[in-house]
Amino acid sequence: MATRGVSRFCVRVPVGLLAAFCLCAPCPVLLADTIKCGAVCGETWTSAGSPYRVTCDVTVESGCSLTIEDGVEVRVDAHTMPLRIDVQGTLNVNGTPSSRVSFRSYEASPAAGDWGGVRLRSGASGSFESVDIQHAQKGLDLNSGSVVTLDDVSSQDNEDGLSVYADVTVNGTNCSFINNT
């Protein structure tokens, strides 16, 4: 379930008060985050809903899919137990060279390890096209039995850019894994 909230640079104001304020003064454009938390199934994240703010683990359950369209920004909150995009089903990330998808920390001063990363569990599948992943513990964490296609993926400024376990099928082209600790 998605909820809309005012970005961290604005103050939350009840709708009635905001309407009254806008009648009396020039009304600024408020940027809003789409809040995501918990299980997702059959969802598409679009640039119109971007940025998406992950406030707890997001799980793509077995038999389910999540599609992320070009131009989407996914920002993940930092916690003592780092949050993940946990894929048990299918994740399709469809960026383009001119409209990339980004996964990164929500922090004002981001650092490697702020969030857990994108994890594909055993039996999960994913495709990543024109994607940037930053500030994670493990940018991409591919578990045994997962199948993934990577095209034009940049994983940088993470603790680990890519973790691959036994029996993983990876098809990759034009990828970079740099500045990971």
PDB file of C-alpha atoms in Angstrom:
ATOM      1  CA  MET A   1       0.000   0.000   0.000  1.00  0.00           C
ATOM      2  CA  ALA A   2       1.435   3.372  -0.969  1.00  0.00           C
ATOM      3  CA  THR A   3       0.901   6.558   0.946  1.00  0.00           C
ATOM      4  CA  ARG A   4       1.960  10.016  -0.031  1.00  0.00           C
ATOM      5  CA  GLY A   5       3.850  12.224   2.384  1.00  0.00           C
ATOM      6  CA  VAL A   6       5.457  15.622   2.168  1.00  0.00           C
ATOM      7  CA  SER A   7       9.194  15.499   1.577  1.00  0.00           C
ATOM      8  CA  ARG A   8      11.535  16.003   4.485  1.00  0.00           C
ATOM      9  CA  PHE A   9      12.165  19.583   3.378  1.00  0.00           C
ATOM     10  CA  CYS A  10       8.573  20.666   3.939  1.00  0.00           C
ATOM     11  CA  VAL A  11       6.274  20.807   6.932  1.00  0.00           C
ATOM     12  CA  ARG A  12       3.211  18.551   7.092  1.00  0.00           C
ATOM     13  CA  VAL A  13       0.112  20.739   7.093  1.00  0.00           C
ATOM     14  CA  PRO A  14      -3.526  19.611   7.281  1.00  0.00           C
ATOM     15  CA  VAL A  15      -5.143  19.925   3.849  1.00  0.00           C
ATOM     16  CA  GLY A  16      -7.605  22.607   4.985  1.00  0.00           C
ATOM     17  CA  LEU A  17      -4.841  24.822   6.348  1.00  0.00           C
ATOM     18  CA  LEU A  18      -2.769  24.328   3.196  1.00  0.00           C
ATOM     19  CA  ALA A  19      -5.722  25.395   1.038  1.00  0.00           C
ATOM     20  CA  ALA A  20      -6.219  28.513   3.194  1.00  0.00           C
ATOM     21  CA  PHE A  21      -2.492  29.285   3.003  1.00  0.00           C
ATOM     22  CA  CYS A  22      -2.483  28.948  -0.790  1.00  0.00           C
ATOM     23  CA  LEU A  23      -5.352  31.419  -1.086  1.00  0.00           C
ATOM     24  CA  CYS A  24      -3.345  34.047   0.782  1.00  0.00           C
ATOM     25  CA  ALA A  25       0.165  33.506  -0.597  1.00  0.00           C
ATOM     26  CA  PRO A  26       1.912  32.011  -3.599  1.00  0.00           C
ATOM     27  CA  CYS A  27       1.642  28.260  -3.163  1.00  0.00           C
ATOM     28  CA  PRO A  28       4.956  26.383  -3.503  1.00  0.00           C
ATOM     29  CA  VAL A  29       5.147  23.077  -5.316  1.00  0.00           C
ATOM     30  CA  LEU A  30       5.478  20.370  -2.668  1.00  0.00           C
ATOM     31  CA  LEU A  31       7.536  17.345  -3.601  1.00  0.00           C
ATOM     32  CA  ALA A  32       6.134  14.165  -2.107  1.00  0.00           C
ATOM     33  CA  ASP A  33       7.625  10.756  -1.455  1.00  0.00           C
ATOM     34  CA  THR A  34       5.665   7.592  -2.100  1.00  0.00           C
ATOM     35  CA  ILE A  35       6.177   5.581   1.083  1.00  0.00           C
ATOM     36  CA  LYS A  36       6.778   1.847   0.637  1.00  0.00           C
ATOM     37  CA  CYS A  37       6.971  -0.772   3.380  1.00  0.00           C
ATOM     38  CA  GLY A  38       6.163  -4.500   3.518  1.00  0.00           C
ATOM     39  CA  ALA A  39       4.990  -6.965   0.868  1.00  0.00           C
ATOM     40  CA  VAL A  40       4.395  -5.922  -2.753  1.00  0.00           C
ATOM     41  CA  CYS A  41       2.787  -8.034  -5.459  1.00  0.00           C
ATOM     42  CA  GLY A  42       1.937  -7.086  -9.036  1.00  0.00           C
ATOM     43  CA  GLU A  43       3.025  -3.462  -8.551  1.00  0.00           C
ATOM     44  CA  THR A  44       4.637  -1.020 -10.961  1.00  0.00           C
ATOM     45  CA  TRP A  45       6.617   1.907  -9.579  1.00  0.00           C
ATOM     46  CA  THR A  46       6.480   4.832 -12.019  1.00  0.00           C
ATOM     47  CA  SER A  47       8.349   8.108 -12.404  1.00  0.00           C
ATOM     48  CA  ALA A  48       5.069   9.902 -11.568  1.00  0.00           C
ATOM     49  CA  GLY A  49       5.211   8.352  -8.074  1.00  0.00           C
ATOM     50  CA  SER A  50       8.942   8.926  -7.669  1.00  0.00           C
ATOM     51  CA  PRO A  51      10.781   9.239  -5.397  1.00  0.00           C
ATOM     52  CA  TYR A  52       9.831   6.048  -3.543  1.00  0.00           C
ATOM     53  CA  ARG A  53      10.931   6.069   0.084  1.00  0.00           C
ATOM     54  CA  VAL A  54      11.469   2.657   1.666  1.00  0.00           C
ATOM     55  CA  THR A  55      10.800   2.877   5.424  1.00  0.00           C
ATOM     56  CA  CYS A  56      10.954  -0.867   6.234  1.00  0.00           C
ATOM     57  CA  ASP A  57      11.930  -3.996   4.301  1.00  0.00           C
ATOM     58  CA  VAL A  58      10.065  -4.304   0.993  1.00  0.00           C
ATOM     59  CA  THR A  59       9.438  -7.921  -0.021  1.00  0.00           C
ATOM     60  CA  VAL A  60       8.476  -9.140  -3.483  1.00  0.00           C
ATOM     61  CA  GLU A  61       6.860 -12.410  -2.458  1.00  0.00           C
ATOM     62  CA  SER A  62       7.207 -15.716  -4.287  1.00  0.00           C
ATOM     63  CA  GLY A  63       4.882 -15.815  -7.303  1.00  0.00           C
ATOM     64  CA  CYS A  64       4.709 -11.998  -7.318  1.00  0.00           C
ATOM     65  CA  SER A  65       6.462  -9.316  -9.338  1.00  0.00           C
ATOM     66  CA  LEU A  66       7.564  -5.715  -8.982  1.00  0.00           C
ATOM     67  CA  THR A  67       8.353  -3.597 -12.032  1.00  0.00           C
ATOM     68  CA  ILE A  68      10.269  -0.344 -11.645  1.00  0.00           C
ATOM     69  CA  GLU A  69      10.052   1.974 -14.648  1.00  0.00           C
ATOM     70  CA  ASP A  70      12.693   4.309 -16.030  1.00  0.00           C
ATOM     71  CA  GLY A  71      13.464   7.494 -14.132  1.00  0.00           C
ATOM     72  CA  VAL A  72      12.393   6.137 -10.732  1.00  0.00           C
ATOM     73  CA  GLU A  73      14.421   7.019  -7.655  1.00  0.00           C
ATOM     74  CA  VAL A  74      14.262   4.556  -4.748  1.00  0.00           C
ATOM     75  CA  ARG A  75      15.577   6.039  -1.499  1.00  0.00           C
ATOM     76  CA  VAL A  76      16.003   3.747   1.486  1.00  0.00           C
ATOM     77  CA  ASP A  77      15.996   4.882   5.122  1.00  0.00           C
ATOM     78  CA  ALA A  78      19.054   4.050   7.214  1.00  0.00           C
ATOM     79  CA  HIS A  79      18.426   1.887  10.297  1.00  0.00           C
ATOM     80  CA  THR A  80      20.518  -0.044  12.816  1.00  0.00           C
ATOM     81  CA  MET A  81      19.169  -3.175  11.058  1.00  0.00           C
ATOM     82  CA  PRO A  82      19.652  -2.096   7.420  1.00  0.00           C
ATOM     83  CA  LEU A  83      16.577  -2.280   5.208  1.00  0.00           C
ATOM     84  CA  ARG A  84      16.436  -4.346   2.024  1.00  0.00           C
ATOM     85  CA  ILE A  85      14.526  -4.847  -1.161  1.00  0.00           C
ATOM     86  CA  ASP A  86      14.028  -8.592  -0.639  1.00  0.00           C
ATOM     87  CA  VAL A  87      13.030 -10.477  -3.793  1.00  0.00           C
ATOM     88  CA  GLN A  88      11.498 -13.949  -3.546  1.00  0.00           C
ATOM     89  CA  GLY A  89       9.562 -13.568  -6.839  1.00  0.00           C
ATOM     90  CA  THR A  90      10.501 -11.372  -9.827  1.00  0.00           C
ATOM     91  CA  LEU A  91      11.995  -7.862  -9.946  1.00  0.00           C
ATOM     92  CA  ASN A  92      12.205  -6.025 -13.286  1.00  0.00           C
ATOM     93  CA  VAL A  93      14.050  -2.711 -13.217  1.00  0.00           C
ATOM     94  CA  ASN A  94      13.630  -0.982 -16.585  1.00  0.00           C
ATOM     95  CA  GLY A  95      15.825   2.084 -16.726  1.00  0.00           C
ATOM     96  CA  THR A  96      17.123   3.587 -19.952  1.00  0.00           C
ATOM     97  CA  PRO A  97      20.507   5.220 -20.634  1.00  0.00           C
ATOM     98  CA  SER A  98      18.863   8.667 -20.561  1.00  0.00           C
ATOM     99  CA  SER A  99      16.463   7.905 -17.677  1.00  0.00           C
ATOM    100  CA  ARG A 100      18.215   5.619 -15.208  1.00  0.00           C
ATOM    101  CA  VAL A 101      16.716   4.004 -12.108  1.00  0.00           C
ATOM    102  CA  SER A 102      18.564   4.705  -8.857  1.00  0.00           C
ATOM    103  CA  PHE A 103      18.615   2.912  -5.510  1.00  0.00           C
ATOM    104  CA  ARG A 104      20.327   4.917  -2.784  1.00  0.00           C
ATOM    105  CA  SER A 105      20.282   6.039   0.826  1.00  0.00           C
ATOM    106  CA  TYR A 106      17.678   8.536   2.022  1.00  0.00           C
ATOM    107  CA  GLU A 107      20.238  10.143   4.331  1.00  0.00           C
ATOM    108  CA  ALA A 108      21.359  13.749   3.802  1.00  0.00           C
ATOM    109  CA  SER A 109      24.999  12.592   4.149  1.00  0.00           C
ATOM    110  CA  PRO A 110      24.893   9.076   2.692  1.00  0.00           C
ATOM    111  CA  ALA A 111      27.544   6.435   3.363  1.00  0.00           C
ATOM    112  CA  ALA A 112      28.277   2.861   2.380  1.00  0.00           C
ATOM    113  CA  GLY A 113      26.150   0.481   4.447  1.00  0.00           C
ATOM    114  CA  ASP A 114      23.234   2.887   5.094  1.00  0.00           C
ATOM    115  CA  TRP A 115      20.821   0.260   3.783  1.00  0.00           C
ATOM    116  CA  GLY A 116      20.979  -3.489   3.111  1.00  0.00           C
ATOM    117  CA  GLY A 117      20.745  -3.642  -0.700  1.00  0.00           C
ATOM    118  CA  VAL A 118      18.725  -5.611  -3.242  1.00  0.00           C
ATOM    119  CA  ARG A 119      18.623  -9.308  -2.320  1.00  0.00           C
ATOM    120  CA  LEU A 120      17.434 -12.018  -4.720  1.00  0.00           C
ATOM    121  CA  ARG A 121      16.600 -15.127  -2.722  1.00  0.00           C
ATOM    122  CA  SER A 122      16.862 -18.701  -3.908  1.00  0.00           C
ATOM    123  CA  GLY A 123      14.585 -19.192  -6.915  1.00  0.00           C
ATOM    124  CA  ALA A 124      14.040 -15.458  -7.460  1.00  0.00           C
ATOM    125  CA  SER A 125      14.654 -13.754 -10.793  1.00  0.00           C
ATOM    126  CA  GLY A 126      15.458 -10.217 -11.829  1.00  0.00           C
ATOM    127  CA  SER A 127      16.466  -7.994 -14.685  1.00  0.00           C
ATOM    128  CA  PHE A 128      18.267  -4.703 -14.184  1.00  0.00           C
ATOM    129  CA  GLU A 129      18.713  -2.263 -17.086  1.00  0.00           C
ATOM    130  CA  SER A 130      20.381   1.153 -16.680  1.00  0.00           C
ATOM    131  CA  VAL A 131      20.468   1.082 -12.883  1.00  0.00           C
ATOM    132  CA  ASP A 132      22.616   2.830 -10.240  1.00  0.00           C
ATOM    133  CA  ILE A 133      22.945   1.279  -6.757  1.00  0.00           C
ATOM    134  CA  GLN A 134      24.681   3.242  -3.985  1.00  0.00           C
ATOM    135  CA  HIS A 135      25.269   3.324  -0.220  1.00  0.00           C
ATOM    136  CA  ALA A 136      24.223  -0.298   0.487  1.00  0.00           C
ATOM    137  CA  GLN A 137      25.845  -3.059   2.504  1.00  0.00           C
ATOM    138  CA  LYS A 138      25.546  -5.352  -0.535  1.00  0.00           C
ATOM    139  CA  GLY A 139      24.446  -3.524  -3.685  1.00  0.00           C
ATOM    140  CA  LEU A 140      23.234  -6.760  -5.271  1.00  0.00           C
ATOM    141  CA  ASP A 141      23.034  -9.860  -3.097  1.00  0.00           C
ATOM    142  CA  LEU A 142      22.381 -12.911  -5.301  1.00  0.00           C
ATOM    143  CA  ASN A 143      21.522 -16.105  -3.422  1.00  0.00           C
ATOM    144  CA  SER A 144      21.796 -19.704  -4.587  1.00  0.00           C
ATOM    145  CA  GLY A 145      19.373 -20.583  -7.364  1.00  0.00           C
ATOM    146  CA  SER A 146      18.576 -16.994  -8.383  1.00  0.00           C
ATOM    147  CA  VAL A 147      18.645 -15.912 -12.036  1.00  0.00           C
ATOM    148  CA  VAL A 148      19.537 -12.328 -12.975  1.00  0.00           C
ATOM    149  CA  THR A 149      20.255 -10.251 -16.070  1.00  0.00           C
ATOM    150  CA  LEU A 150      22.353  -7.106 -15.671  1.00  0.00           C
ATOM    151  CA  ASP A 151      22.738  -4.522 -18.434  1.00  0.00           C
ATOM    152  CA  ASP A 152      24.369  -1.126 -17.812  1.00  0.00           C
ATOM    153  CA  VAL A 153      24.381  -1.504 -14.014  1.00  0.00           C
ATOM    154  CA  SER A 154      26.587   0.664 -11.787  1.00  0.00           C
ATOM    155  CA  SER A 155      27.077  -0.460  -8.200  1.00  0.00           C
ATOM    156  CA  GLN A 156      29.304   1.992  -6.356  1.00  0.00           C
ATOM    157  CA  ASP A 157      29.993   3.467  -2.929  1.00  0.00           C
ATOM    158  CA  ASN A 158      28.634   0.326  -1.220  1.00  0.00           C
ATOM    159  CA  GLU A 159      30.342  -1.963   1.260  1.00  0.00           C
ATOM    160  CA  ASP A 160      30.070  -4.791  -1.326  1.00  0.00           C
ATOM    161  CA  GLY A 161      29.008  -4.000  -4.882  1.00  0.00           C
ATOM    162  CA  LEU A 162      28.003  -7.564  -5.729  1.00  0.00           C
ATOM    163  CA  SER A 163      27.703 -10.738  -3.644  1.00  0.00           C
ATOM    164  CA  VAL A 164      27.151 -13.981  -5.552  1.00  0.00           C
ATOM    165  CA  TYR A 165      26.584 -17.372  -3.944  1.00  0.00           C
ATOM    166  CA  ALA A 166      26.749 -20.859  -5.493  1.00  0.00           C
ATOM    167  CA  ASP A 167      24.459 -21.875  -8.360  1.00  0.00           C
ATOM    168  CA  VAL A 168      23.509 -18.343  -9.424  1.00  0.00           C
ATOM    169  CA  THR A 169      22.905 -17.583 -13.091  1.00  0.00           C
ATOM    170  CA  VAL A 170      24.129 -14.098 -14.027  1.00  0.00           C
ATOM    171  CA  ASN A 171      24.061 -12.653 -17.540  1.00  0.00           C
ATOM    172  CA  GLY A 172      25.753  -9.267 -17.498  1.00  0.00           C
ATOM    173  CA  THR A 173      26.954  -6.628 -19.951  1.00  0.00           C
ATOM    174  CA  ASN A 174      28.396  -3.119 -19.522  1.00  0.00           C
ATOM    175  CA  CYS A 175      28.415  -3.191 -15.698  1.00  0.00           C
ATOM    176  CA  SER A 176      30.709  -1.399 -13.252  1.00  0.00           C
ATOM    177  CA  PHE A 177      31.435  -2.148  -9.620  1.00  0.00           C
ATOM    178  CA  ILE A 178      33.629   0.649  -8.250  1.00  0.00           C
ATOM    179  CA  ASN A 179      34.481   2.414  -4.987  1.00  0.00           C
ATOM    180  CA  ASN A 180      33.024  -0.408  -2.896  1.00  0.00           C
ATOM    181  CA  THR A 181      34.883  -1.066   0.352  1.00  0.00           C
TER     182      THR A 181
END
